[in-house]
């Protein structure tokens, strides 16, 4: 494995490239969580991106970097939902046709959101790997450009712009908790915050079953895992057996990691709606789930939770509510 060629400079270039399209999202202090954990707990609201999730940053950076002739042939990707929505949004703004390949596990509300942005959706198989087969066919046979969900330096640099904003808004940040799936979000943020201040702790959080990055780290190389239905559906999917960027980058920048149960995710989703007044998806609350379930001691620290996306339908929300209050 080679080091991921994403530098702090690349992340600053990404910020310039996506300026005026992706939002600089608010970082708000949670009074309730700060009091509960005896710390300064901040929420980074990527839910307020135009596409509803952080994925817009990476997709915009990658598509905006394409030459005009390449853009004219269209773009494609495989996605668990949020990345597809981001690619669809960015493609519509930049004048490119987009085909988004998804698996049968992607919730209907996310498919509808992608289609509403003018992209074509193709449903293939039961996993993100299955969907990637069709995306790669479109590249090889129809000349489209693949916009990787995470394993691409431009995508990672785009997500890393969140880290720049965190360090500017809370210069004394001690720790950031980040949902861990393919590693683009954690890798980009980790590169940014630790590039600016190396002692910052970067904690990755995944669900219990189907955590491809964590299982790959344990194995010492990228491995395939079965996708399991979860409240944190945006964290599903593999990391790619030929992963060239995010697997080594996560190993480099992540301080520690943990996995959280479905019940802990459900409790955190309920907290966000009932106390923070935010309806968000399961992947967006895993940082809080980790603090609660693993009793992570953050007393006296300045801590940021990445509230990554708002792509939750009411059926999933009700399932979470029933787990907490049957």
PDB file of C-alpha atoms in Angstrom:
ATOM      1  CA  UNK A   1       0.000   0.000   0.000  1.00  0.00           C
ATOM      2  CA  UNK A   2       1.186   3.504  -0.804  1.00  0.00           C
ATOM      3  CA  UNK A   3       0.351   6.679   1.032  1.00  0.00           C
ATOM      4  CA  UNK A   4      -2.761   8.461  -0.175  1.00  0.00           C
ATOM      5  CA  UNK A   5      -1.597  11.449  -2.234  1.00  0.00           C
ATOM      6  CA  UNK A   6      -3.868  13.914  -0.423  1.00  0.00           C
ATOM      7  CA  UNK A   7      -2.116  16.829   1.224  1.00  0.00           C
ATOM      8  CA  UNK A   8      -3.315  19.752   3.277  1.00  0.00           C
ATOM      9  CA  UNK A   9      -2.588  21.882   0.212  1.00  0.00           C
ATOM     10  CA  UNK A  10      -4.946  19.701  -1.870  1.00  0.00           C
ATOM     11  CA  UNK A  11      -7.705  20.334   0.659  1.00  0.00           C
ATOM     12  CA  UNK A  12      -7.219  24.095   0.451  1.00  0.00           C
ATOM     13  CA  UNK A  13      -7.371  23.827  -3.361  1.00  0.00           C
ATOM     14  CA  UNK A  14     -10.596  21.838  -3.031  1.00  0.00           C
ATOM     15  CA  UNK A  15     -12.105  24.564  -0.875  1.00  0.00           C
ATOM     16  CA  UNK A  16     -11.391  27.134  -3.585  1.00  0.00           C
ATOM     17  CA  UNK A  17     -12.847  24.847  -6.273  1.00  0.00           C
ATOM     18  CA  UNK A  18     -16.164  24.184  -4.500  1.00  0.00           C
ATOM     19  CA  UNK A  19     -16.642  27.690  -3.083  1.00  0.00           C
ATOM     20  CA  UNK A  20     -20.023  29.142  -3.940  1.00  0.00           C
ATOM     21  CA  UNK A  21     -21.529  25.689  -4.542  1.00  0.00           C
ATOM     22  CA  UNK A  22     -21.046  23.622  -1.378  1.00  0.00           C
ATOM     23  CA  UNK A  23     -22.038  25.388   1.823  1.00  0.00           C
ATOM     24  CA  UNK A  24     -19.761  26.295   4.705  1.00  0.00           C
ATOM     25  CA  UNK A  25     -21.971  24.547   7.231  1.00  0.00           C
ATOM     26  CA  UNK A  26     -22.682  25.762  10.779  1.00  0.00           C
ATOM     27  CA  UNK A  27     -20.898  24.356  13.808  1.00  0.00           C
ATOM     28  CA  UNK A  28     -23.302  24.697  16.723  1.00  0.00           C
ATOM     29  CA  UNK A  29     -22.731  23.941  20.394  1.00  0.00           C
ATOM     30  CA  UNK A  30     -25.156  21.425  21.878  1.00  0.00           C
ATOM     31  CA  UNK A  31     -26.158  22.669  25.309  1.00  0.00           C
ATOM     32  CA  UNK A  32     -27.723  19.346  26.295  1.00  0.00           C
ATOM     33  CA  UNK A  33     -24.755  17.192  25.254  1.00  0.00           C
ATOM     34  CA  UNK A  34     -22.222  19.621  26.689  1.00  0.00           C
ATOM     35  CA  UNK A  35     -23.945  19.452  30.063  1.00  0.00           C
ATOM     36  CA  UNK A  36     -24.361  15.664  29.947  1.00  0.00           C
ATOM     37  CA  UNK A  37     -20.717  14.933  29.079  1.00  0.00           C
ATOM     38  CA  UNK A  38     -19.152  17.872  30.976  1.00  0.00           C
ATOM     39  CA  UNK A  39     -17.470  19.016  27.773  1.00  0.00           C
ATOM     40  CA  UNK A  40     -17.905  21.435  24.899  1.00  0.00           C
ATOM     41  CA  UNK A  41     -19.775  19.338  22.339  1.00  0.00           C
ATOM     42  CA  UNK A  42     -20.271  20.822  18.886  1.00  0.00           C
ATOM     43  CA  UNK A  43     -22.418  19.561  16.005  1.00  0.00           C
ATOM     44  CA  UNK A  44     -21.115  20.024  12.443  1.00  0.00           C
ATOM     45  CA  UNK A  45     -24.327  20.279  10.432  1.00  0.00           C
ATOM     46  CA  UNK A  46     -23.563  18.757   7.041  1.00  0.00           C
ATOM     47  CA  UNK A  47     -27.308  18.151   6.871  1.00  0.00           C
ATOM     48  CA  UNK A  48     -27.523  21.744   5.621  1.00  0.00           C
ATOM     49  CA  UNK A  49     -25.635  21.075   2.401  1.00  0.00           C
ATOM     50  CA  UNK A  50     -27.832  21.647  -0.697  1.00  0.00           C
ATOM     51  CA  UNK A  51     -27.872  17.881  -1.306  1.00  0.00           C
ATOM     52  CA  UNK A  52     -28.537  17.101   2.363  1.00  0.00           C
ATOM     53  CA  UNK A  53     -25.178  15.490   3.189  1.00  0.00           C
ATOM     54  CA  UNK A  54     -21.401  16.014   3.270  1.00  0.00           C
ATOM     55  CA  UNK A  55     -20.930  14.009   0.067  1.00  0.00           C
ATOM     56  CA  UNK A  56     -21.552  17.121  -2.006  1.00  0.00           C
ATOM     57  CA  UNK A  57     -18.096  18.462  -1.189  1.00  0.00           C
ATOM     58  CA  UNK A  58     -16.199  15.525  -2.668  1.00  0.00           C
ATOM     59  CA  UNK A  59     -18.493  15.063  -5.663  1.00  0.00           C
ATOM     60  CA  UNK A  60     -18.267  18.743  -6.586  1.00  0.00           C
ATOM     61  CA  UNK A  61     -14.489  18.761  -6.301  1.00  0.00           C
ATOM     62  CA  UNK A  62     -14.129  15.691  -8.521  1.00  0.00           C
ATOM     63  CA  UNK A  63     -16.623  16.761 -11.205  1.00  0.00           C
ATOM     64  CA  UNK A  64     -15.461  20.389 -11.315  1.00  0.00           C
ATOM     65  CA  UNK A  65     -11.934  19.130 -12.048  1.00  0.00           C
ATOM     66  CA  UNK A  66     -13.040  17.344 -15.260  1.00  0.00           C
ATOM     67  CA  UNK A  67     -12.208  18.748 -18.678  1.00  0.00           C
ATOM     68  CA  UNK A  68     -15.140  19.956 -20.776  1.00  0.00           C
ATOM     69  CA  UNK A  69     -14.972  17.060 -23.273  1.00  0.00           C
ATOM     70  CA  UNK A  70     -14.939  14.522 -20.457  1.00  0.00           C
ATOM     71  CA  UNK A  71     -17.837  16.214 -18.711  1.00  0.00           C
ATOM     72  CA  UNK A  72     -19.874  16.046 -21.928  1.00  0.00           C
ATOM     73  CA  UNK A  73     -19.716  12.226 -21.923  1.00  0.00           C
ATOM     74  CA  UNK A  74     -21.450  12.136 -18.546  1.00  0.00           C
ATOM     75  CA  UNK A  75     -20.642  10.820 -15.102  1.00  0.00           C
ATOM     76  CA  UNK A  76     -21.663   7.746 -13.158  1.00  0.00           C
ATOM     77  CA  UNK A  77     -21.183   6.231  -9.734  1.00  0.00           C
ATOM     78  CA  UNK A  78     -22.401   3.554  -7.347  1.00  0.00           C
ATOM     79  CA  UNK A  79     -23.875   4.753  -4.092  1.00  0.00           C
ATOM     80  CA  UNK A  80     -25.760   3.874  -0.923  1.00  0.00           C
ATOM     81  CA  UNK A  81     -27.706   7.109  -1.508  1.00  0.00           C
ATOM     82  CA  UNK A  82     -25.992  10.266  -0.307  1.00  0.00           C
ATOM     83  CA  UNK A  83     -23.086  10.151  -2.753  1.00  0.00           C
ATOM     84  CA  UNK A  84     -25.467   9.475  -5.619  1.00  0.00           C
ATOM     85  CA  UNK A  85     -27.553  12.471  -4.617  1.00  0.00           C
ATOM     86  CA  UNK A  86     -24.410  14.596  -4.432  1.00  0.00           C
ATOM     87  CA  UNK A  87     -23.209  13.487  -7.876  1.00  0.00           C
ATOM     88  CA  UNK A  88     -26.675  14.135  -9.305  1.00  0.00           C
ATOM     89  CA  UNK A  89     -26.745  17.637  -7.778  1.00  0.00           C
ATOM     90  CA  UNK A  90     -23.222  18.518  -8.921  1.00  0.00           C
ATOM     91  CA  UNK A  91     -23.782  17.115 -12.418  1.00  0.00           C
ATOM     92  CA  UNK A  92     -26.976  19.098 -12.843  1.00  0.00           C
ATOM     93  CA  UNK A  93     -25.204  22.302 -11.836  1.00  0.00           C
ATOM     94  CA  UNK A  94     -22.210  21.636 -14.089  1.00  0.00           C
ATOM     95  CA  UNK A  95     -24.220  20.478 -17.115  1.00  0.00           C
ATOM     96  CA  UNK A  96     -23.401  16.763 -17.179  1.00  0.00           C
ATOM     97  CA  UNK A  97     -25.667  13.734 -17.598  1.00  0.00           C
ATOM     98  CA  UNK A  98     -25.494  11.408 -14.577  1.00  0.00           C
ATOM     99  CA  UNK A  99     -26.396   7.731 -14.116  1.00  0.00           C
ATOM    100  CA  UNK A 100     -26.437   6.609 -10.486  1.00  0.00           C
ATOM    101  CA  UNK A 101     -26.191   2.871  -9.784  1.00  0.00           C
ATOM    102  CA  UNK A 102     -27.649   1.637  -6.487  1.00  0.00           C
ATOM    103  CA  UNK A 103     -28.389  -1.694  -4.808  1.00  0.00           C
ATOM    104  CA  UNK A 104     -31.756  -2.960  -3.633  1.00  0.00           C
ATOM    105  CA  UNK A 105     -30.786  -1.995  -0.051  1.00  0.00           C
ATOM    106  CA  UNK A 106     -30.827   1.746  -0.793  1.00  0.00           C
ATOM    107  CA  UNK A 107     -33.978   3.280   0.761  1.00  0.00           C
ATOM    108  CA  UNK A 108     -36.680   4.442  -1.633  1.00  0.00           C
ATOM    109  CA  UNK A 109     -36.567   8.022  -0.329  1.00  0.00           C
ATOM    110  CA  UNK A 110     -32.920   8.322  -1.334  1.00  0.00           C
ATOM    111  CA  UNK A 111     -33.627   6.920  -4.808  1.00  0.00           C
ATOM    112  CA  UNK A 112     -36.471   9.423  -5.233  1.00  0.00           C
ATOM    113  CA  UNK A 113     -34.223  12.290  -4.130  1.00  0.00           C
ATOM    114  CA  UNK A 114     -31.625  11.340  -6.762  1.00  0.00           C
ATOM    115  CA  UNK A 115     -34.228  11.139  -9.521  1.00  0.00           C
ATOM    116  CA  UNK A 116     -35.686  14.500  -8.499  1.00  0.00           C
ATOM    117  CA  UNK A 117     -32.331  16.065  -9.393  1.00  0.00           C
ATOM    118  CA  UNK A 118     -32.588  14.820 -12.971  1.00  0.00           C
ATOM    119  CA  UNK A 119     -30.248  11.835 -12.791  1.00  0.00           C
ATOM    120  CA  UNK A 120     -31.053   8.349 -14.044  1.00  0.00           C
ATOM    121  CA  UNK A 121     -31.071   5.629 -11.345  1.00  0.00           C
ATOM    122  CA  UNK A 122     -30.240   1.988 -12.079  1.00  0.00           C
ATOM    123  CA  UNK A 123     -30.899  -0.602  -9.370  1.00  0.00           C
ATOM    124  CA  UNK A 124     -28.511  -3.549  -9.511  1.00  0.00           C
ATOM    125  CA  UNK A 125     -28.099  -6.443  -7.052  1.00  0.00           C
ATOM    126  CA  UNK A 126     -27.974  -6.559  -3.269  1.00  0.00           C
ATOM    127  CA  UNK A 127     -24.747  -4.701  -2.543  1.00  0.00           C
ATOM    128  CA  UNK A 128     -22.777  -1.639  -3.493  1.00  0.00           C
ATOM    129  CA  UNK A 129     -20.242  -3.957  -5.138  1.00  0.00           C
ATOM    130  CA  UNK A 130     -23.022  -5.239  -7.420  1.00  0.00           C
ATOM    131  CA  UNK A 131     -23.960  -1.676  -8.316  1.00  0.00           C
ATOM    132  CA  UNK A 132     -20.329  -0.909  -9.113  1.00  0.00           C
ATOM    133  CA  UNK A 133     -20.324  -3.604 -11.789  1.00  0.00           C
ATOM    134  CA  UNK A 134     -22.876  -1.609 -13.787  1.00  0.00           C
ATOM    135  CA  UNK A 135     -21.097   1.700 -13.112  1.00  0.00           C
ATOM    136  CA  UNK A 136     -17.812   0.296 -14.427  1.00  0.00           C
ATOM    137  CA  UNK A 137     -19.614  -1.095 -17.487  1.00  0.00           C
ATOM    138  CA  UNK A 138     -20.867   2.409 -18.238  1.00  0.00           C
ATOM    139  CA  UNK A 139     -17.292   3.664 -18.013  1.00  0.00           C
ATOM    140  CA  UNK A 140     -15.799   0.920 -20.186  1.00  0.00           C
ATOM    141  CA  UNK A 141     -18.547   0.681 -22.808  1.00  0.00           C
ATOM    142  CA  UNK A 142     -20.110   4.145 -22.924  1.00  0.00           C
ATOM    143  CA  UNK A 143     -17.195   6.409 -22.023  1.00  0.00           C
ATOM    144  CA  UNK A 144     -18.680   7.903 -18.866  1.00  0.00           C
ATOM    145  CA  UNK A 145     -16.462   9.038 -15.996  1.00  0.00           C
ATOM    146  CA  UNK A 146     -16.681   7.231 -12.671  1.00  0.00           C
ATOM    147  CA  UNK A 147     -16.981   9.534  -9.662  1.00  0.00           C
ATOM    148  CA  UNK A 148     -15.745   7.360  -6.826  1.00  0.00           C
ATOM    149  CA  UNK A 149     -17.755   7.505  -3.568  1.00  0.00           C
ATOM    150  CA  UNK A 150     -14.597   7.726  -1.478  1.00  0.00           C
ATOM    151  CA  UNK A 151     -11.457   6.133  -2.931  1.00  0.00           C
ATOM    152  CA  UNK A 152     -10.254   9.105  -4.947  1.00  0.00           C
ATOM    153  CA  UNK A 153      -7.887  11.900  -3.872  1.00  0.00           C
ATOM    154  CA  UNK A 154     -10.179  14.625  -5.232  1.00  0.00           C
ATOM    155  CA  UNK A 155     -13.171  13.236  -3.330  1.00  0.00           C
ATOM    156  CA  UNK A 156     -11.135  12.870  -0.140  1.00  0.00           C
ATOM    157  CA  UNK A 157      -9.821  16.429  -0.482  1.00  0.00           C
ATOM    158  CA  UNK A 158     -13.363  17.717  -0.903  1.00  0.00           C
ATOM    159  CA  UNK A 159     -14.506  16.013   2.294  1.00  0.00           C
ATOM    160  CA  UNK A 160     -11.401  17.345   4.006  1.00  0.00           C
ATOM    161  CA  UNK A 161     -12.716  20.898   3.694  1.00  0.00           C
ATOM    162  CA  UNK A 162     -14.919  20.064   6.687  1.00  0.00           C
ATOM    163  CA  UNK A 163     -11.744  19.713   8.727  1.00  0.00           C
ATOM    164  CA  UNK A 164     -10.535  23.167   7.715  1.00  0.00           C
ATOM    165  CA  UNK A 165     -13.807  24.666   8.902  1.00  0.00           C
ATOM    166  CA  UNK A 166     -13.660  22.765  12.195  1.00  0.00           C
ATOM    167  CA  UNK A 167     -10.189  24.056  13.004  1.00  0.00           C
ATOM    168  CA  UNK A 168     -11.112  27.625  12.085  1.00  0.00           C
ATOM    169  CA  UNK A 169     -14.302  27.579  14.169  1.00  0.00           C
ATOM    170  CA  UNK A 170     -12.811  25.761  17.188  1.00  0.00           C
ATOM    171  CA  UNK A 171      -9.014  26.224  17.079  1.00  0.00           C
ATOM    172  CA  UNK A 172      -8.635  24.346  20.371  1.00  0.00           C
ATOM    173  CA  UNK A 173     -10.488  21.227  19.130  1.00  0.00           C
ATOM    174  CA  UNK A 174      -9.458  18.096  21.039  1.00  0.00           C
ATOM    175  CA  UNK A 175     -11.431  15.340  19.308  1.00  0.00           C
ATOM    176  CA  UNK A 176     -13.715  14.705  16.357  1.00  0.00           C
ATOM    177  CA  UNK A 177     -16.011  11.668  16.046  1.00  0.00           C
ATOM    178  CA  UNK A 178     -16.728  10.634  12.460  1.00  0.00           C
ATOM    179  CA  UNK A 179     -18.845   7.932  10.857  1.00  0.00           C
ATOM    180  CA  UNK A 180     -16.511   5.402   9.224  1.00  0.00           C
ATOM    181  CA  UNK A 181     -17.501   3.593   6.041  1.00  0.00           C
ATOM    182  CA  UNK A 182     -15.321   3.831   2.936  1.00  0.00           C
ATOM    183  CA  UNK A 183     -13.022   6.258   4.709  1.00  0.00           C
ATOM    184  CA  UNK A 184     -13.326   9.332   2.493  1.00  0.00           C
ATOM    185  CA  UNK A 185     -14.942  11.462   5.194  1.00  0.00           C
ATOM    186  CA  UNK A 186     -12.699  10.348   8.025  1.00  0.00           C
ATOM    187  CA  UNK A 187      -9.591  10.354   5.840  1.00  0.00           C
ATOM    188  CA  UNK A 188     -10.190  13.864   4.547  1.00  0.00           C
ATOM    189  CA  UNK A 189     -11.142  15.373   7.897  1.00  0.00           C
ATOM    190  CA  UNK A 190      -8.319  13.509   9.620  1.00  0.00           C
ATOM    191  CA  UNK A 191      -5.754  14.770   7.123  1.00  0.00           C
ATOM    192  CA  UNK A 192      -6.965  18.338   7.617  1.00  0.00           C
ATOM    193  CA  UNK A 193      -7.284  18.527  11.404  1.00  0.00           C
ATOM    194  CA  UNK A 194      -4.133  16.552  12.165  1.00  0.00           C
ATOM    195  CA  UNK A 195      -2.236  18.418   9.470  1.00  0.00           C
ATOM    196  CA  UNK A 196      -3.093  21.633  11.284  1.00  0.00           C
ATOM    197  CA  UNK A 197      -2.827  20.270  14.852  1.00  0.00           C
ATOM    198  CA  UNK A 198      -1.425  16.704  15.116  1.00  0.00           C
ATOM    199  CA  UNK A 199      -2.663  15.998  18.689  1.00  0.00           C
ATOM    200  CA  UNK A 200      -6.346  16.172  17.676  1.00  0.00           C
ATOM    201  CA  UNK A 201      -7.944  12.751  18.254  1.00  0.00           C
ATOM    202  CA  UNK A 202      -9.809  11.347  15.256  1.00  0.00           C
ATOM    203  CA  UNK A 203     -12.313   8.673  16.353  1.00  0.00           C
ATOM    204  CA  UNK A 204     -14.009   6.541  13.714  1.00  0.00           C
ATOM    205  CA  UNK A 205     -17.399   4.967  14.399  1.00  0.00           C
ATOM    206  CA  UNK A 206     -19.134   2.150  12.502  1.00  0.00           C
ATOM    207  CA  UNK A 207     -22.164  -0.050  13.046  1.00  0.00           C
ATOM    208  CA  UNK A 208     -21.682  -3.575  14.420  1.00  0.00           C
ATOM    209  CA  UNK A 209     -22.354  -5.651  11.293  1.00  0.00           C
ATOM    210  CA  UNK A 210     -20.904  -5.052   7.843  1.00  0.00           C
ATOM    211  CA  UNK A 211     -18.203  -2.590   8.955  1.00  0.00           C
ATOM    212  CA  UNK A 212     -15.910  -3.071   5.956  1.00  0.00           C
ATOM    213  CA  UNK A 213     -13.164  -0.618   6.901  1.00  0.00           C
ATOM    214  CA  UNK A 214     -12.827  -1.817  10.481  1.00  0.00           C
ATOM    215  CA  UNK A 215     -12.766  -5.478   9.393  1.00  0.00           C
ATOM    216  CA  UNK A 216     -10.201  -4.627   6.718  1.00  0.00           C
ATOM    217  CA  UNK A 217      -8.012  -2.852   9.261  1.00  0.00           C
ATOM    218  CA  UNK A 218      -8.176  -5.910  11.503  1.00  0.00           C
ATOM    219  CA  UNK A 219      -7.279  -8.190   8.591  1.00  0.00           C
ATOM    220  CA  UNK A 220      -4.374  -6.017   7.514  1.00  0.00           C
ATOM    221  CA  UNK A 221      -5.705  -5.573   3.970  1.00  0.00           C
ATOM    222  CA  UNK A 222      -8.972  -4.653   2.240  1.00  0.00           C
ATOM    223  CA  UNK A 223     -11.557  -7.448   2.445  1.00  0.00           C
ATOM    224  CA  UNK A 224     -15.126  -7.931   1.263  1.00  0.00           C
ATOM    225  CA  UNK A 225     -17.936  -8.065   3.813  1.00  0.00           C
ATOM    226  CA  UNK A 226     -21.621  -8.852   3.545  1.00  0.00           C
ATOM    227  CA  UNK A 227     -23.875  -5.798   3.616  1.00  0.00           C
ATOM    228  CA  UNK A 228     -26.367  -6.024   6.477  1.00  0.00           C
ATOM    229  CA  UNK A 229     -29.478  -3.884   6.855  1.00  0.00           C
ATOM    230  CA  UNK A 230     -28.829  -1.171   9.446  1.00  0.00           C
ATOM    231  CA  UNK A 231     -30.238   2.122  10.689  1.00  0.00           C
ATOM    232  CA  UNK A 232     -26.909   3.600   9.596  1.00  0.00           C
ATOM    233  CA  UNK A 233     -27.442   2.547   5.962  1.00  0.00           C
ATOM    234  CA  UNK A 234     -25.111   5.259   4.650  1.00  0.00           C
ATOM    235  CA  UNK A 235     -22.225   3.443   6.338  1.00  0.00           C
ATOM    236  CA  UNK A 236     -22.883   0.261   4.366  1.00  0.00           C
ATOM    237  CA  UNK A 237     -20.853  -1.009   1.429  1.00  0.00           C
ATOM    238  CA  UNK A 238     -17.336  -2.278   0.885  1.00  0.00           C
ATOM    239  CA  UNK A 239     -14.092  -0.348   0.603  1.00  0.00           C
ATOM    240  CA  UNK A 240     -12.944  -2.069  -2.614  1.00  0.00           C
ATOM    241  CA  UNK A 241     -10.420  -4.888  -2.717  1.00  0.00           C
ATOM    242  CA  UNK A 242      -8.108  -2.678  -4.793  1.00  0.00           C
ATOM    243  CA  UNK A 243      -8.476   0.303  -2.459  1.00  0.00           C
ATOM    244  CA  UNK A 244      -5.554   2.602  -3.180  1.00  0.00           C
ATOM    245  CA  UNK A 245      -6.305   5.700  -1.152  1.00  0.00           C
ATOM    246  CA  UNK A 246      -8.612   5.591   1.855  1.00  0.00           C
ATOM    247  CA  UNK A 247      -7.486   2.336   3.469  1.00  0.00           C
ATOM    248  CA  UNK A 248      -3.879   3.519   3.998  1.00  0.00           C
ATOM    249  CA  UNK A 249      -5.060   7.043   4.809  1.00  0.00           C
ATOM    250  CA  UNK A 250      -7.461   5.892   7.540  1.00  0.00           C
ATOM    251  CA  UNK A 251      -4.683   3.792   9.066  1.00  0.00           C
ATOM    252  CA  UNK A 252      -2.503   6.895   9.104  1.00  0.00           C
ATOM    253  CA  UNK A 253      -4.861   9.537  10.495  1.00  0.00           C
ATOM    254  CA  UNK A 254      -7.357   7.653  12.693  1.00  0.00           C
ATOM    255  CA  UNK A 255      -6.543   7.643  16.412  1.00  0.00           C
ATOM    256  CA  UNK A 256      -9.089   5.023  17.499  1.00  0.00           C
ATOM    257  CA  UNK A 257     -12.374   3.481  16.454  1.00  0.00           C
ATOM    258  CA  UNK A 258     -15.418   1.725  17.851  1.00  0.00           C
ATOM    259  CA  UNK A 259     -18.589   0.000  16.705  1.00  0.00           C
ATOM    260  CA  UNK A 260     -22.082   0.766  17.949  1.00  0.00           C
ATOM    261  CA  UNK A 261     -25.237  -1.308  18.251  1.00  0.00           C
ATOM    262  CA  UNK A 262     -28.497  -0.675  16.417  1.00  0.00           C
ATOM    263  CA  UNK A 263     -30.113   0.205  19.736  1.00  0.00           C
ATOM    264  CA  UNK A 264     -27.465   2.844  20.439  1.00  0.00           C
ATOM    265  CA  UNK A 265     -27.993   4.333  16.975  1.00  0.00           C
ATOM    266  CA  UNK A 266     -31.756   4.381  17.569  1.00  0.00           C
ATOM    267  CA  UNK A 267     -31.349   6.160  20.930  1.00  0.00           C
ATOM    268  CA  UNK A 268     -29.123   8.764  19.322  1.00  0.00           C
ATOM    269  CA  UNK A 269     -31.604   9.359  16.468  1.00  0.00           C
ATOM    270  CA  UNK A 270     -34.365   9.913  19.022  1.00  0.00           C
ATOM    271  CA  UNK A 271     -32.178  12.334  20.981  1.00  0.00           C
ATOM    272  CA  UNK A 272     -31.448  14.373  17.869  1.00  0.00           C
ATOM    273  CA  UNK A 273     -35.120  14.800  17.040  1.00  0.00           C
ATOM    274  CA  UNK A 274     -36.531  15.233  20.520  1.00  0.00           C
ATOM    275  CA  UNK A 275     -33.732  17.344  22.053  1.00  0.00           C
ATOM    276  CA  UNK A 276     -31.691  18.874  19.224  1.00  0.00           C
ATOM    277  CA  UNK A 277     -34.833  19.209  17.029  1.00  0.00           C
ATOM    278  CA  UNK A 278     -33.095  17.616  14.047  1.00  0.00           C
ATOM    279  CA  UNK A 279     -34.424  14.736  11.956  1.00  0.00           C
ATOM    280  CA  UNK A 280     -31.268  13.019  10.711  1.00  0.00           C
ATOM    281  CA  UNK A 281     -30.194   9.615   9.424  1.00  0.00           C
ATOM    282  CA  UNK A 282     -28.592   6.869  11.482  1.00  0.00           C
ATOM    283  CA  UNK A 283     -25.103   7.409  10.054  1.00  0.00           C
ATOM    284  CA  UNK A 284     -25.255  11.025  11.222  1.00  0.00           C
ATOM    285  CA  UNK A 285     -25.614  10.126  14.906  1.00  0.00           C
ATOM    286  CA  UNK A 286     -23.034   7.380  15.386  1.00  0.00           C
ATOM    287  CA  UNK A 287     -20.681   9.798  17.152  1.00  0.00           C
ATOM    288  CA  UNK A 288     -23.225  10.346  19.897  1.00  0.00           C
ATOM    289  CA  UNK A 289     -24.035   6.627  19.937  1.00  0.00           C
ATOM    290  CA  UNK A 290     -20.353   5.910  20.578  1.00  0.00           C
ATOM    291  CA  UNK A 291     -20.093   8.452  23.395  1.00  0.00           C
ATOM    292  CA  UNK A 292     -23.107   6.884  25.104  1.00  0.00           C
ATOM    293  CA  UNK A 293     -22.556   3.185  24.481  1.00  0.00           C
ATOM    294  CA  UNK A 294     -18.813   3.142  25.130  1.00  0.00           C
ATOM    295  CA  UNK A 295     -18.852   5.761  27.905  1.00  0.00           C
ATOM    296  CA  UNK A 296     -16.017   7.660  26.224  1.00  0.00           C
ATOM    297  CA  UNK A 297     -14.609  10.119  28.735  1.00  0.00           C
ATOM    298  CA  UNK A 298     -14.504  13.544  27.086  1.00  0.00           C
ATOM    299  CA  UNK A 299     -14.771  15.641  30.251  1.00  0.00           C
ATOM    300  CA  UNK A 300     -13.150  19.033  29.718  1.00  0.00           C
ATOM    301  CA  UNK A 301     -12.602  18.443  25.999  1.00  0.00           C
ATOM    302  CA  UNK A 302     -13.744  20.374  22.939  1.00  0.00           C
ATOM    303  CA  UNK A 303     -15.409  17.725  20.789  1.00  0.00           C
ATOM    304  CA  UNK A 304     -17.055  17.822  17.358  1.00  0.00           C
ATOM    305  CA  UNK A 305     -19.618  15.325  16.081  1.00  0.00           C
ATOM    306  CA  UNK A 306     -20.059  15.157  12.312  1.00  0.00           C
ATOM    307  CA  UNK A 307     -23.802  15.205  11.635  1.00  0.00           C
ATOM    308  CA  UNK A 308     -23.289  13.832   8.159  1.00  0.00           C
ATOM    309  CA  UNK A 309     -26.691  13.723   6.450  1.00  0.00           C
ATOM    310  CA  UNK A 310     -30.459  14.067   6.671  1.00  0.00           C
ATOM    311  CA  UNK A 311     -31.505  11.249   4.331  1.00  0.00           C
ATOM    312  CA  UNK A 312     -33.917   9.398   6.605  1.00  0.00           C
ATOM    313  CA  UNK A 313     -37.457   8.348   5.726  1.00  0.00           C
ATOM    314  CA  UNK A 314     -40.251   8.165   8.259  1.00  0.00           C
ATOM    315  CA  UNK A 315     -40.403   4.368   8.168  1.00  0.00           C
ATOM    316  CA  UNK A 316     -36.765   4.168   9.274  1.00  0.00           C
ATOM    317  CA  UNK A 317     -37.313   6.863  11.877  1.00  0.00           C
ATOM    318  CA  UNK A 318     -40.312   4.973  13.258  1.00  0.00           C
ATOM    319  CA  UNK A 319     -38.282   1.760  13.389  1.00  0.00           C
ATOM    320  CA  UNK A 320     -35.660   3.607  15.458  1.00  0.00           C
ATOM    321  CA  UNK A 321     -38.332   5.106  17.741  1.00  0.00           C
ATOM    322  CA  UNK A 322     -39.911   1.679  18.301  1.00  0.00           C
ATOM    323  CA  UNK A 323     -36.531   0.240  19.320  1.00  0.00           C
ATOM    324  CA  UNK A 324     -36.201   2.887  22.031  1.00  0.00           C
ATOM    325  CA  UNK A 325     -39.846   3.057  23.121  1.00  0.00           C
ATOM    326  CA  UNK A 326     -41.657  -0.107  21.901  1.00  0.00           C
TER     327      UNK A 326
END
